PDB file of C-alpha atoms and ligand atoms in Angstrom:
ATOM      1  CA  MET A   1      24.169 -46.474 -47.863  1.00 59.00           C
ATOM      2  CA  ASP A   2      24.339 -43.305 -45.763  1.00 69.00           C
ATOM      3  CA  GLN A   3      26.379 -40.311 -46.856  1.00 66.00           C
ATOM      4  CA  ALA A   4      29.002 -40.837 -44.177  1.00 68.00           C
ATOM      5  CA  GLN A   5      29.620 -44.416 -45.350  1.00 71.00           C
ATOM      6  CA  THR A   6      29.902 -43.289 -48.987  1.00 69.00           C
ATOM      7  CA  LEU A   7      32.487 -40.739 -47.950  1.00 67.00           C
ATOM      8  CA  ARG A   8      34.403 -43.256 -45.914  1.00 70.00           C
ATOM      9  CA  ASP A   9      34.537 -45.598 -48.929  1.00 72.00           C
ATOM     10  CA  TYR A  10      35.683 -42.736 -51.134  1.00 66.00           C
ATOM     11  CA  MET A  11      38.449 -41.888 -48.690  1.00 67.00           C
ATOM     12  CA  HIS A  12      39.693 -45.475 -48.553  1.00 68.00           C
ATOM     13  CA  ARG A  13      39.763 -45.666 -52.350  1.00 67.00           C
ATOM     14  CA  PHE A  14      41.566 -42.322 -52.509  1.00 62.00           C
ATOM     15  CA  HIS A  15      44.061 -43.529 -49.945  1.00 63.00           C
ATOM     16  CA  ASP A  16      44.825 -46.691 -51.969  1.00 64.00           C
ATOM     17  CA  GLN A  17      45.428 -44.620 -55.108  1.00 61.00           C
ATOM     18  CA  GLN A  18      47.745 -42.255 -53.270  1.00 56.00           C
ATOM     19  CA  GLU A  19      49.738 -44.931 -51.523  1.00 59.00           C
ATOM     20  CA  GLN A  20      52.613 -44.783 -54.016  1.00 64.00           C
ATOM     21  CA  LYS A  21      53.303 -41.083 -53.434  1.00 71.00           C
ATOM     22  CA  PRO A  22      55.109 -39.932 -50.280  1.00 79.00           C
ATOM     23  CA  LEU A  23      52.890 -38.123 -47.793  1.00 82.00           C
ATOM     24  CA  SER A  24      53.689 -34.637 -46.554  1.00 87.00           C
ATOM     25  CA  ARG A  25      55.810 -34.835 -43.451  1.00 90.00           C
ATOM     26  CA  ILE A  26      54.247 -33.019 -40.506  1.00 89.00           C
ATOM     27  CA  ILE A  27      56.434 -31.113 -38.079  1.00 93.00           C
ATOM     28  CA  THR A  28      55.020 -29.414 -35.003  1.00 93.00           C
ATOM     29  CA  ILE A  29      56.973 -26.381 -33.807  1.00 97.00           C
ATOM     30  CA  THR A  30      56.401 -25.609 -30.179  1.00 96.00           C
ATOM     31  CA  SER A  31      57.961 -24.345 -26.953  1.00 95.00           C
ATOM     32  CA  GLY A  32      55.479 -24.217 -24.103  1.00 89.00           C
ATOM     33  CA  LYS A  33      56.441 -20.619 -23.403  1.00 89.00           C
ATOM     34  CA  GLY A  34      55.318 -17.790 -25.696  1.00 90.00           C
ATOM     35  CA  GLY A  35      57.522 -15.176 -27.317  1.00 92.00           C
ATOM     36  CA  VAL A  36      60.592 -17.398 -27.695  1.00 96.00           C
ATOM     37  CA  GLY A  37      60.758 -17.160 -31.490  1.00 97.00           C
ATOM     38  CA  LYS A  38      58.582 -20.058 -32.757  1.00 96.00           C
ATOM     39  CA  SER A  39      56.823 -18.155 -35.508  1.00 96.00           C
ATOM     40  CA  ASN A  40      59.995 -16.527 -36.786  1.00 97.00           C
ATOM     41  CA  PHE A  41      61.694 -19.891 -36.688  1.00 98.00           C
ATOM     42  CA  SER A  42      58.804 -21.636 -38.500  1.00 97.00           C
ATOM     43  CA  LEU A  43      58.649 -19.120 -41.321  1.00 97.00           C
ATOM     44  CA  ASN A  44      62.385 -18.904 -41.923  1.00 98.00           C
ATOM     45  CA  PHE A  45      62.901 -22.656 -41.502  1.00 98.00           C
ATOM     46  CA  ALA A  46      60.195 -23.117 -44.153  1.00 97.00           C
ATOM     47  CA  LEU A  47      62.056 -20.726 -46.436  1.00 97.00           C
ATOM     48  CA  ALA A  48      65.355 -22.529 -45.807  1.00 97.00           C
ATOM     49  CA  LEU A  49      63.770 -25.901 -46.635  1.00 96.00           C
ATOM     50  CA  LYS A  50      62.414 -24.303 -49.780  1.00 95.00           C
ATOM     51  CA  GLU A  51      65.934 -23.198 -50.718  1.00 94.00           C
ATOM     52  CA  PHE A  52      66.850 -26.889 -50.570  1.00 93.00           C
ATOM     53  CA  GLY A  53      64.130 -27.565 -53.128  1.00 93.00           C
ATOM     54  CA  LYS A  54      61.376 -28.685 -50.748  1.00 94.00           C
ATOM     55  CA  LYS A  55      57.752 -27.688 -50.994  1.00 93.00           C
ATOM     56  CA  VAL A  56      56.496 -26.390 -47.673  1.00 94.00           C
ATOM     57  CA  VAL A  57      53.084 -25.372 -46.379  1.00 93.00           C
ATOM     58  CA  ILE A  58      52.734 -23.597 -43.035  1.00 93.00           C
ATOM     59  CA  LEU A  59      49.601 -24.350 -41.077  1.00 90.00           C
ATOM     60  CA  ASP A  60      49.060 -21.659 -38.487  1.00 89.00           C
ATOM     61  CA  LEU A  61      47.473 -23.163 -35.399  1.00 85.00           C
ATOM     62  CA  ASP A  62      48.190 -20.262 -33.094  1.00 80.00           C
ATOM     63  CA  LEU A  63      44.751 -18.823 -32.651  1.00 69.00           C
ATOM     64  CA  SER A  64      45.477 -16.433 -29.856  1.00 68.00           C
ATOM     65  CA  THR A  65      48.506 -14.325 -30.708  1.00 68.00           C
ATOM     66  CA  ALA A  66      50.103 -12.533 -33.638  1.00 63.00           C
ATOM     67  CA  ASN A  67      50.576 -14.811 -36.569  1.00 84.00           C
ATOM     68  CA  ILE A  68      52.946 -15.824 -39.298  1.00 89.00           C
ATOM     69  CA  ASN A  69      50.842 -14.005 -41.855  1.00 88.00           C
ATOM     70  CA  ILE A  70      51.882 -10.724 -40.213  1.00 90.00           C
ATOM     71  CA  LEU A  71      55.530 -11.743 -40.448  1.00 91.00           C
ATOM     72  CA  MET A  72      54.956 -12.300 -44.180  1.00 89.00           C
ATOM     73  CA  GLY A  73      52.897  -9.164 -44.592  1.00 88.00           C
ATOM     74  CA  ILE A  74      49.858 -11.014 -45.920  1.00 88.00           C
ATOM     75  CA  ARG A  75      46.259 -11.056 -44.781  1.00 88.00           C
ATOM     76  CA  PRO A  76      44.622 -14.472 -45.149  1.00 88.00           C
ATOM     77  CA  ARG A  77      41.144 -14.393 -46.627  1.00 91.00           C
ATOM     78  CA  TYR A  78      40.016 -17.804 -45.459  1.00 91.00           C
ATOM     79  CA  SER A  79      40.904 -20.459 -42.911  1.00 89.00           C
ATOM     80  CA  LEU A  80      40.386 -24.156 -42.244  1.00 85.00           C
ATOM     81  CA  ALA A  81      37.131 -23.182 -40.535  1.00 85.00           C
ATOM     82  CA  ASP A  82      35.799 -22.287 -44.007  1.00 90.00           C
ATOM     83  CA  VAL A  83      36.663 -25.804 -45.171  1.00 87.00           C
ATOM     84  CA  LEU A  84      34.994 -27.380 -42.164  1.00 84.00           C
ATOM     85  CA  TYR A  85      31.802 -25.406 -42.680  1.00 86.00           C
ATOM     86  CA  GLN A  86      31.916 -26.149 -46.428  1.00 88.00           C
ATOM     87  CA  ARG A  87      32.202 -22.543 -47.486  1.00 91.00           C
ATOM     88  CA  LYS A  88      35.492 -23.141 -49.324  1.00 92.00           C
ATOM     89  CA  SER A  89      37.566 -26.015 -50.675  1.00 92.00           C
ATOM     90  CA  ILE A  90      40.996 -26.795 -49.311  1.00 89.00           C
ATOM     91  CA  TRP A  91      42.547 -25.242 -52.435  1.00 92.00           C
ATOM     92  CA  ASP A  92      40.785 -21.936 -51.740  1.00 94.00           C
ATOM     93  CA  VAL A  93      42.256 -21.550 -48.261  1.00 93.00           C
ATOM     94  CA  ILE A  94      45.899 -21.988 -49.249  1.00 93.00           C
ATOM     95  CA  GLU A  95      47.387 -18.522 -49.441  1.00 91.00           C
ATOM     96  CA  GLN A  96      50.332 -18.014 -51.736  1.00 89.00           C
ATOM     97  CA  GLY A  97      52.805 -16.315 -49.412  1.00 83.00           C
ATOM     98  CA  THR A  98      54.861 -13.649 -51.101  1.00 76.00           C
ATOM     99  CA  PHE A  99      58.068 -15.636 -50.692  1.00 85.00           C
ATOM    100  CA  GLY A 100      56.944 -18.922 -52.207  1.00 87.00           C
ATOM    101  CA  ILE A 101      55.740 -20.322 -48.909  1.00 91.00           C
ATOM    102  CA  GLU A 102      52.177 -21.465 -48.854  1.00 93.00           C
ATOM    103  CA  TYR A 103      50.148 -20.698 -45.797  1.00 92.00           C
ATOM    104  CA  ILE A 104      46.905 -21.938 -44.272  1.00 92.00           C
ATOM    105  CA  ALA A 105      45.291 -20.133 -41.354  1.00 90.00           C
ATOM    106  CA  GLY A 106      43.953 -22.621 -38.780  1.00 85.00           C
ATOM    107  CA  GLY A 107      41.054 -20.532 -37.580  1.00 81.00           C
ATOM    108  CA  LEU A 108      39.373 -23.321 -35.665  1.00 71.00           C
ATOM    109  CA  GLU A 109      39.504 -24.817 -32.226  1.00 66.00           C
ATOM    110  CA  MET A 110      40.242 -28.511 -32.535  1.00 58.00           C
ATOM    111  CA  GLU A 111      37.808 -29.330 -29.772  1.00 58.00           C
ATOM    112  CA  ASP A 112      35.093 -27.883 -32.046  1.00 64.00           C
ATOM    113  CA  LEU A 113      35.773 -30.715 -34.454  1.00 65.00           C
ATOM    114  CA  SER A 114      34.659 -33.380 -32.005  1.00 65.00           C
ATOM    115  CA  LYS A 115      31.310 -31.632 -31.559  1.00 74.00           C
ATOM    116  CA  ILE A 116      30.553 -31.382 -35.256  1.00 74.00           C
ATOM    117  CA  ASP A 117      28.354 -33.847 -37.127  1.00 77.00           C
ATOM    118  CA  GLN A 118      30.194 -36.770 -38.630  1.00 75.00           C
ATOM    119  CA  THR A 119      29.400 -36.115 -42.276  1.00 79.00           C
ATOM    120  CA  LYS A 120      30.883 -32.622 -42.038  1.00 78.00           C
ATOM    121  CA  VAL A 121      33.992 -33.989 -40.346  1.00 77.00           C
ATOM    122  CA  LEU A 122      34.399 -36.679 -43.005  1.00 77.00           C
ATOM    123  CA  LEU A 123      34.013 -34.112 -45.761  1.00 79.00           C
ATOM    124  CA  PHE A 124      36.643 -32.015 -44.016  1.00 80.00           C
ATOM    125  CA  LEU A 125      38.994 -35.007 -43.800  1.00 77.00           C
ATOM    126  CA  SER A 126      38.451 -35.844 -47.460  1.00 79.00           C
ATOM    127  CA  GLN A 127      39.422 -32.255 -48.314  1.00 79.00           C
ATOM    128  CA  LEU A 128      42.601 -32.594 -46.278  1.00 78.00           C
ATOM    129  CA  GLN A 129      43.306 -35.883 -47.986  1.00 75.00           C
ATOM    130  CA  GLU A 130      43.546 -34.026 -51.285  1.00 77.00           C
ATOM    131  CA  LEU A 131      46.432 -32.066 -49.823  1.00 77.00           C
ATOM    132  CA  GLN A 132      48.380 -34.861 -48.297  1.00 78.00           C
ATOM    133  CA  THR A 133      50.804 -35.547 -51.094  1.00 85.00           C
ATOM    134  CA  TYR A 134      50.919 -31.888 -52.147  1.00 89.00           C
ATOM    135  CA  ALA A 135      53.884 -30.706 -50.052  1.00 90.00           C
ATOM    136  CA  ASP A 136      57.094 -32.259 -48.755  1.00 92.00           C
ATOM    137  CA  PHE A 137      56.606 -30.635 -45.360  1.00 93.00           C
ATOM    138  CA  ILE A 138      53.713 -29.169 -43.452  1.00 91.00           C
ATOM    139  CA  LEU A 139      54.900 -27.046 -40.538  1.00 94.00           C
ATOM    140  CA  LEU A 140      52.487 -26.462 -37.691  1.00 91.00           C
ATOM    141  CA  ASP A 141      53.198 -23.271 -35.821  1.00 93.00           C
ATOM    142  CA  THR A 142      51.602 -23.510 -32.393  1.00 91.00           C
ATOM    143  CA  GLY A 143      50.752 -20.980 -29.700  1.00 88.00           C
ATOM    144  CA  ALA A 144      51.931 -20.623 -26.119  1.00 87.00           C
ATOM    145  CA  GLY A 145      50.818 -22.986 -23.366  1.00 86.00           C
ATOM    146  CA  ILE A 146      50.708 -26.742 -22.885  1.00 89.00           C
ATOM    147  CA  SER A 147      47.175 -27.896 -23.637  1.00 85.00           C
ATOM    148  CA  LYS A 148      45.675 -31.289 -24.407  1.00 82.00           C
ATOM    149  CA  GLU A 149      45.292 -30.032 -27.977  1.00 79.00           C
ATOM    150  CA  LEU A 150      49.011 -29.367 -28.232  1.00 86.00           C
ATOM    151  CA  VAL A 151      49.695 -32.898 -26.989  1.00 89.00           C
ATOM    152  CA  ASP A 152      47.329 -34.251 -29.660  1.00 84.00           C
ATOM    153  CA  PHE A 153      49.119 -32.271 -32.370  1.00 84.00           C
ATOM    154  CA  ILE A 154      52.491 -33.539 -31.233  1.00 90.00           C
ATOM    155  CA  LEU A 155      51.345 -37.163 -31.085  1.00 88.00           C
ATOM    156  CA  ALA A 156      49.775 -36.900 -34.528  1.00 85.00           C
ATOM    157  CA  SER A 157      52.896 -35.304 -36.093  1.00 88.00           C
ATOM    158  CA  ASP A 158      55.874 -37.077 -37.538  1.00 90.00           C
ATOM    159  CA  GLU A 159      58.167 -35.042 -35.302  1.00 93.00           C
ATOM    160  CA  THR A 160      58.368 -31.991 -33.091  1.00 96.00           C
ATOM    161  CA  ILE A 161      60.854 -29.162 -32.908  1.00 97.00           C
ATOM    162  CA  LEU A 162      61.163 -27.494 -29.497  1.00 98.00           C
ATOM    163  CA  VAL A 163      62.306 -23.882 -29.676  1.00 98.00           C
ATOM    164  CA  THR A 164      63.964 -22.981 -26.372  1.00 98.00           C
ATOM    165  CA  THR A 165      65.817 -19.910 -25.171  1.00 98.00           C
ATOM    166  CA  PRO A 166      68.549 -20.037 -22.486  1.00 98.00           C
ATOM    167  CA  GLU A 167      66.144 -18.602 -19.914  1.00 97.00           C
ATOM    168  CA  PRO A 168      65.344 -21.131 -17.178  1.00 96.00           C
ATOM    169  CA  THR A 169      61.614 -20.467 -17.671  1.00 96.00           C
ATOM    170  CA  SER A 170      61.865 -21.480 -21.312  1.00 97.00           C
ATOM    171  CA  ILE A 171      63.964 -24.557 -20.527  1.00 97.00           C
ATOM    172  CA  ALA A 172      61.444 -25.590 -17.860  1.00 97.00           C
ATOM    173  CA  ASP A 173      58.509 -25.127 -20.246  1.00 97.00           C
ATOM    174  CA  SER A 174      60.121 -27.089 -23.074  1.00 97.00           C
ATOM    175  CA  TYR A 175      60.917 -29.888 -20.650  1.00 97.00           C
ATOM    176  CA  ALA A 176      57.300 -29.760 -19.440  1.00 97.00           C
ATOM    177  CA  VAL A 177      56.065 -30.181 -23.029  1.00 97.00           C
ATOM    178  CA  MET A 178      58.037 -33.416 -23.413  1.00 97.00           C
ATOM    179  CA  LYS A 179      57.026 -34.667 -19.994  1.00 97.00           C
ATOM    180  CA  THR A 180      53.342 -33.965 -20.620  1.00 97.00           C
ATOM    181  CA  VAL A 181      53.397 -35.648 -24.038  1.00 96.00           C
ATOM    182  CA  LEU A 182      54.960 -38.786 -22.555  1.00 96.00           C
ATOM    183  CA  ARG A 183      52.095 -39.028 -20.106  1.00 95.00           C
ATOM    184  CA  TYR A 184      49.749 -39.680 -23.033  1.00 93.00           C
ATOM    185  CA  THR A 185      51.754 -42.213 -25.021  1.00 92.00           C
ATOM    186  CA  SER A 186      53.768 -45.368 -24.525  1.00 91.00           C
ATOM    187  CA  GLN A 187      55.720 -44.682 -27.701  1.00 89.00           C
ATOM    188  CA  THR A 188      58.799 -42.495 -28.084  1.00 91.00           C
ATOM    189  CA  PRO A 189      57.872 -39.385 -30.069  1.00 93.00           C
ATOM    190  CA  THR A 190      60.690 -37.683 -32.001  1.00 94.00           C
ATOM    191  CA  PHE A 191      61.765 -34.355 -30.506  1.00 96.00           C
ATOM    192  CA  PHE A 192      64.403 -32.023 -31.880  1.00 97.00           C
ATOM    193  CA  LEU A 193      65.796 -28.991 -30.075  1.00 98.00           C
ATOM    194  CA  VAL A 194      66.603 -25.543 -31.457  1.00 98.00           C
ATOM    195  CA  VAL A 195      68.165 -23.068 -29.041  1.00 98.00           C
ATOM    196  CA  ASN A 196      67.156 -19.491 -29.852  1.00 98.00           C
ATOM    197  CA  ARG A 197      68.356 -16.105 -28.599  1.00 98.00           C
ATOM    198  CA  ALA A 198      71.616 -17.342 -27.099  1.00 98.00           C
ATOM    199  CA  ARG A 199      74.028 -14.514 -26.215  1.00 98.00           C
ATOM    200  CA  SER A 200      77.080 -16.703 -26.811  1.00 98.00           C
ATOM    201  CA  TYR A 201      77.967 -20.048 -28.280  1.00 97.00           C
ATOM    202  CA  LEU A 202      78.769 -21.300 -24.790  1.00 98.00           C
ATOM    203  CA  GLU A 203      75.338 -20.292 -23.532  1.00 98.00           C
ATOM    204  CA  ALA A 204      73.726 -22.163 -26.440  1.00 98.00           C
ATOM    205  CA  VAL A 205      75.765 -25.292 -25.743  1.00 98.00           C
ATOM    206  CA  GLU A 206      74.908 -25.137 -22.038  1.00 98.00           C
ATOM    207  CA  THR A 207      71.200 -24.776 -22.815  1.00 98.00           C
ATOM    208  CA  SER A 208      71.298 -27.717 -25.164  1.00 98.00           C
ATOM    209  CA  ARG A 209      73.211 -29.797 -22.622  1.00 98.00           C
ATOM    210  CA  ALA A 210      70.736 -28.964 -19.844  1.00 97.00           C
ATOM    211  CA  MET A 211      67.794 -30.023 -22.023  1.00 97.00           C
ATOM    212  CA  LYS A 212      69.493 -33.211 -23.188  1.00 97.00           C
ATOM    213  CA  ASN A 213      70.565 -34.239 -19.705  1.00 96.00           C
ATOM    214  CA  ALA A 214      67.099 -33.685 -18.246  1.00 96.00           C
ATOM    215  CA  SER A 215      65.469 -35.508 -21.119  1.00 97.00           C
ATOM    216  CA  SER A 216      67.702 -38.568 -20.986  1.00 95.00           C
ATOM    217  CA  LYS A 217      67.935 -38.739 -17.199  1.00 95.00           C
ATOM    218  CA  PHE A 218      64.319 -38.155 -16.196  1.00 95.00           C
ATOM    219  CA  LEU A 219      62.363 -38.995 -19.328  1.00 96.00           C
ATOM    220  CA  LYS A 220      64.660 -41.621 -20.879  1.00 94.00           C
ATOM    221  CA  MET A 221      64.159 -39.795 -24.150  1.00 93.00           C
ATOM    222  CA  PRO A 222      66.780 -38.965 -26.748  1.00 91.00           C
ATOM    223  CA  LEU A 223      66.792 -35.311 -27.801  1.00 96.00           C
ATOM    224  CA  LYS A 224      68.772 -34.241 -30.825  1.00 95.00           C
ATOM    225  CA  THR A 225      69.881 -30.628 -31.118  1.00 97.00           C
ATOM    226  CA  LEU A 226      69.335 -29.285 -34.622  1.00 96.00           C
ATOM    227  CA  GLY A 227      71.193 -26.061 -34.028  1.00 97.00           C
ATOM    228  CA  PHE A 228      71.471 -22.655 -32.401  1.00 98.00           C
ATOM    229  CA  LEU A 229      70.246 -19.178 -33.302  1.00 98.00           C
ATOM    230  CA  MET A 230      72.054 -16.339 -31.579  1.00 98.00           C
ATOM    231  CA  GLU A 231      70.426 -13.158 -30.375  1.00 98.00           C
ATOM    232  CA  ASP A 232      70.332 -11.188 -33.616  1.00 98.00           C
ATOM    233  CA  GLU A 233      68.796  -7.748 -34.012  1.00 98.00           C
ATOM    234  CA  HIS A 234      68.099  -8.516 -37.688  1.00 98.00           C
ATOM    235  CA  ILE A 235      65.185 -10.627 -36.465  1.00 98.00           C
ATOM    236  CA  TYR A 236      63.648  -7.649 -34.714  1.00 97.00           C
ATOM    237  CA  LYS A 237      64.237  -5.495 -37.792  1.00 98.00           C
ATOM    238  CA  SER A 238      62.745  -8.101 -40.102  1.00 97.00           C
ATOM    239  CA  VAL A 239      59.625  -8.372 -37.937  1.00 96.00           C
ATOM    240  CA  LYS A 240      59.224  -4.598 -38.086  1.00 95.00           C
ATOM    241  CA  SER A 241      59.512  -4.568 -41.866  1.00 94.00           C
ATOM    242  CA  GLN A 242      57.322  -7.705 -42.212  1.00 93.00           C
ATOM    243  CA  MET A 243      59.977  -9.433 -44.278  1.00 94.00           C
ATOM    244  CA  PRO A 244      61.381 -12.813 -43.178  1.00 96.00           C
ATOM    245  CA  PHE A 245      65.008 -12.377 -42.073  1.00 97.00           C
ATOM    246  CA  LEU A 246      66.201 -15.012 -44.534  1.00 97.00           C
ATOM    247  CA  ILE A 247      64.918 -12.793 -47.354  1.00 96.00           C
ATOM    248  CA  ALA A 248      65.682  -9.364 -45.899  1.00 96.00           C
ATOM    249  CA  TYR A 249      69.108 -10.206 -44.414  1.00 98.00           C
ATOM    250  CA  PRO A 250      70.295 -13.418 -46.081  1.00 97.00           C
ATOM    251  CA  LYS A 251      73.831 -13.002 -44.737  1.00 98.00           C
ATOM    252  CA  CYS A 252      73.005 -12.240 -41.086  1.00 98.00           C
ATOM    253  CA  SER A 253      73.930 -14.721 -38.357  1.00 98.00           C
ATOM    254  CA  ALA A 254      70.326 -15.923 -37.939  1.00 98.00           C
ATOM    255  CA  SER A 255      70.023 -16.617 -41.691  1.00 98.00           C
ATOM    256  CA  LYS A 256      73.259 -18.590 -41.765  1.00 98.00           C
ATOM    257  CA  SER A 257      72.142 -20.608 -38.747  1.00 98.00           C
ATOM    258  CA  ILE A 258      68.678 -21.375 -40.077  1.00 98.00           C
ATOM    259  CA  LYS A 259      70.206 -22.707 -43.308  1.00 97.00           C
ATOM    260  CA  GLU A 260      72.548 -24.907 -41.276  1.00 96.00           C
ATOM    261  CA  ILE A 261      69.598 -26.129 -39.228  1.00 97.00           C
ATOM    262  CA  ALA A 262      67.633 -27.048 -42.374  1.00 96.00           C
ATOM    263  CA  TYR A 263      70.744 -28.687 -43.795  1.00 93.00           C
ATOM    264  CA  SER A 264      71.258 -30.818 -40.696  1.00 91.00           C
ATOM    265  CA  TYR A 265      67.542 -31.604 -40.425  1.00 94.00           C
ATOM    266  CA  LEU A 266      67.078 -32.950 -43.970  1.00 91.00           C
ATOM    267  CA  PRO A 267      69.491 -35.895 -43.885  1.00 74.00           C
ATOM    268  CA  ASP A 268      68.254 -36.676 -40.404  1.00 64.00           C
ATOM    269  CA  VAL A 269      64.751 -37.079 -41.731  1.00 64.00           C
ATOM    270  CA  ASN A 270      66.030 -39.282 -44.529  1.00 59.00           C
ATOM    271  CA  ARG A 271      67.910 -41.439 -42.071  1.00 49.00           C
ATOM    272  CA  THR A 272      65.040 -42.052 -39.676  1.00 52.00           C
ATOM    273  CA  SER A 273      62.196 -42.662 -42.122  1.00 50.00           C
ATOM    274  CA  SER A 274      61.898 -40.606 -45.232  1.00 49.00           C
ATOM    275  CA  VAL A 275      58.246 -41.482 -45.639  1.00 54.00           C
ATOM    276  CA  SER A 276      55.665 -39.946 -43.384  1.00 64.00           C
ATOM    277  CA  THR A 277      53.342 -42.510 -41.883  1.00 63.00           C
ATOM    278  CA  LYS A 278      50.689 -39.948 -41.099  1.00 67.00           C
ATOM    279  CA  GLY A 279      50.139 -37.209 -43.647  1.00 71.00           C
ATOM    280  CA  LEU A 280      47.764 -34.331 -43.102  1.00 74.00           C
ATOM    281  CA  HIS A 281      44.649 -36.422 -43.367  1.00 73.00           C
ATOM    282  CA  GLY A 282      46.028 -39.004 -40.951  1.00 73.00           C
ATOM    283  CA  PHE A 283      47.028 -36.161 -38.700  1.00 76.00           C
ATOM    284  CA  PHE A 284      43.510 -34.808 -38.361  1.00 75.00           C
ATOM    285  CA  GLU A 285      42.020 -38.290 -38.239  1.00 75.00           C
ATOM    286  CA  LYS A 286      44.272 -38.988 -35.281  1.00 73.00           C
ATOM    287  CA  ILE A 287      43.415 -35.678 -33.623  1.00 70.00           C
ATOM    288  CA  LEU A 288      39.744 -36.473 -33.909  1.00 69.00           C
ATOM    289  CA  SER A 289      39.975 -40.003 -32.596  1.00 66.00           C
ATOM    290  CA  LEU A 290      42.243 -38.855 -29.778  1.00 50.00           C
ATOM    291  CA  GLY A 291      39.809 -36.082 -28.995  1.00 45.00           C
ATOM    292  CA  LYS A 292      36.998 -38.594 -28.658  1.00 48.00           C
ATOM    293  CA  SER A 293      38.855 -41.089 -26.537  1.00 43.00           C
ATOM    294  CA  SER A 294      39.933 -38.526 -23.957  1.00 38.00           C
TER     295      SER A 294
HETATM  296  N1  ADP B   1      67.185 -14.796 -32.244  1.00 84.65           N
HETATM  297  C1  ADP B   1      66.522 -13.649 -31.968  1.00 84.65           C
HETATM  298  N2  ADP B   1      67.193 -12.482 -31.818  1.00 84.65           N
HETATM  299  C2  ADP B   1      66.546 -11.338 -31.529  1.00 84.65           C
HETATM  300  N3  ADP B   1      65.222 -11.241 -31.386  1.00 84.65           N
HETATM  301  C3  ADP B   1      64.476 -12.357 -31.524  1.00 84.65           C
HETATM  302  C4  ADP B   1      65.075 -13.623 -31.822  1.00 84.65           C
HETATM  303  N4  ADP B   1      64.083 -14.536 -31.916  1.00 84.65           N
HETATM  304  C5  ADP B   1      62.923 -13.875 -31.661  1.00 84.65           C
HETATM  305  N5  ADP B   1      63.154 -12.573 -31.429  1.00 84.65           N
HETATM  306  C6  ADP B   1      62.167 -11.534 -31.064  1.00 84.65           C
HETATM  307  O1  ADP B   1      61.126 -12.174 -30.341  1.00 84.65           O
HETATM  308  C7  ADP B   1      59.870 -11.790 -30.860  1.00 84.65           C
HETATM  309  C8  ADP B   1      58.888 -12.917 -30.721  1.00 84.65           C
HETATM  310  O2  ADP B   1      59.144 -13.908 -31.669  1.00 84.65           O
HETATM  311  P1  ADP B   1      58.007 -14.875 -32.239  1.00 84.65           P
HETATM  312  O3  ADP B   1      58.634 -15.675 -33.347  1.00 84.65           O
HETATM  313  O4  ADP B   1      56.772 -14.121 -32.571  1.00 84.65           O
HETATM  314  O5  ADP B   1      57.784 -15.783 -30.950  1.00 84.65           O
HETATM  315  P2  ADP B   1      56.625 -16.869 -30.642  1.00 84.65           P
HETATM  316  O6  ADP B   1      56.046 -17.311 -31.946  1.00 84.65           O
HETATM  317  O7  ADP B   1      57.351 -17.983 -29.917  1.00 84.65           O
HETATM  318  O8  ADP B   1      55.640 -16.204 -29.755  1.00 84.65           O
HETATM  319  C9  ADP B   1      60.149 -11.383 -32.300  1.00 84.65           C
HETATM  320  O9  ADP B   1      59.238 -10.424 -32.732  1.00 84.65           O
HETATM  321  C10 ADP B   1      61.560 -10.835 -32.246  1.00 84.65           C
HETATM  322  O10 ADP B   1      61.542  -9.448 -31.985  1.00 84.65           O
HETATM  323 MG1   MG B   2      54.027 -17.326 -32.581  1.00 84.65          MG
END
């Protein structure tokens, strides 16, 4: 039996053993447009979920711009690339963030994965499999732009949170993300909306209404609004001091809102399907097979 087959058998056995435990739920956080507050949202949403007793790992897939690790004031030593090239195990690349949030730097282009030899990829997947019942939630923070890779991430996730500001450019880009994703699937992916940087409650409501109307009218897609974050200078201050705003300013408007968002998200997840059907291993398996078929 070749090595790849042995690994595949191992992974199936592992999967059967793990079937009883719930898989980590994978949430992609995206926007199309850059600089709208995705990374700040991801980190503080993770912290809010943690306050509700959930275990959260952030996987940083934004390879191009400033990362979550800077917002936490940590410097990751390793990344998923080290796992892929067998320099480190999956447990070595999980950084213990200072605020109880665990963090993995992506550090690899997904298209690289489809060019790599199969045994390496299977080893990589078996490493990810070890992690798949480890956390309640794995948040994927993505970069700017609407690429085929982003579409793959969204289709492989359990759900997606769109972070949108009231600016028409941001609304247009978030809409474009949904529209592009629908071009690649006949299913109805789950999208949630978070409006960020609204100057007034009315502006937030109008933004949410514009997104919902466009989504139901032109895409025939339901879009649930999780909540609003107002323009809040505490976010700017927290970025400067490299402390998440939920920790540095727990009583500020953004902190109150992010807790409400986590609070409204959790029962929603339980209502739809509390058990992830994908998990982190399934996520990457899907990315790889999608990558090959396209
Ligand atoms: N609600 C907000 N109020 C004020 N400033 C904000 C808010 N959200 C984001 N910002 C500012 O926008 C900047 C970019 O946010 P970031 O989370 O890095 O965006 P992205 O990850 O989408 O590129 C932050 O450094 C912060 O200064
Ligand atoms: Mg970012």
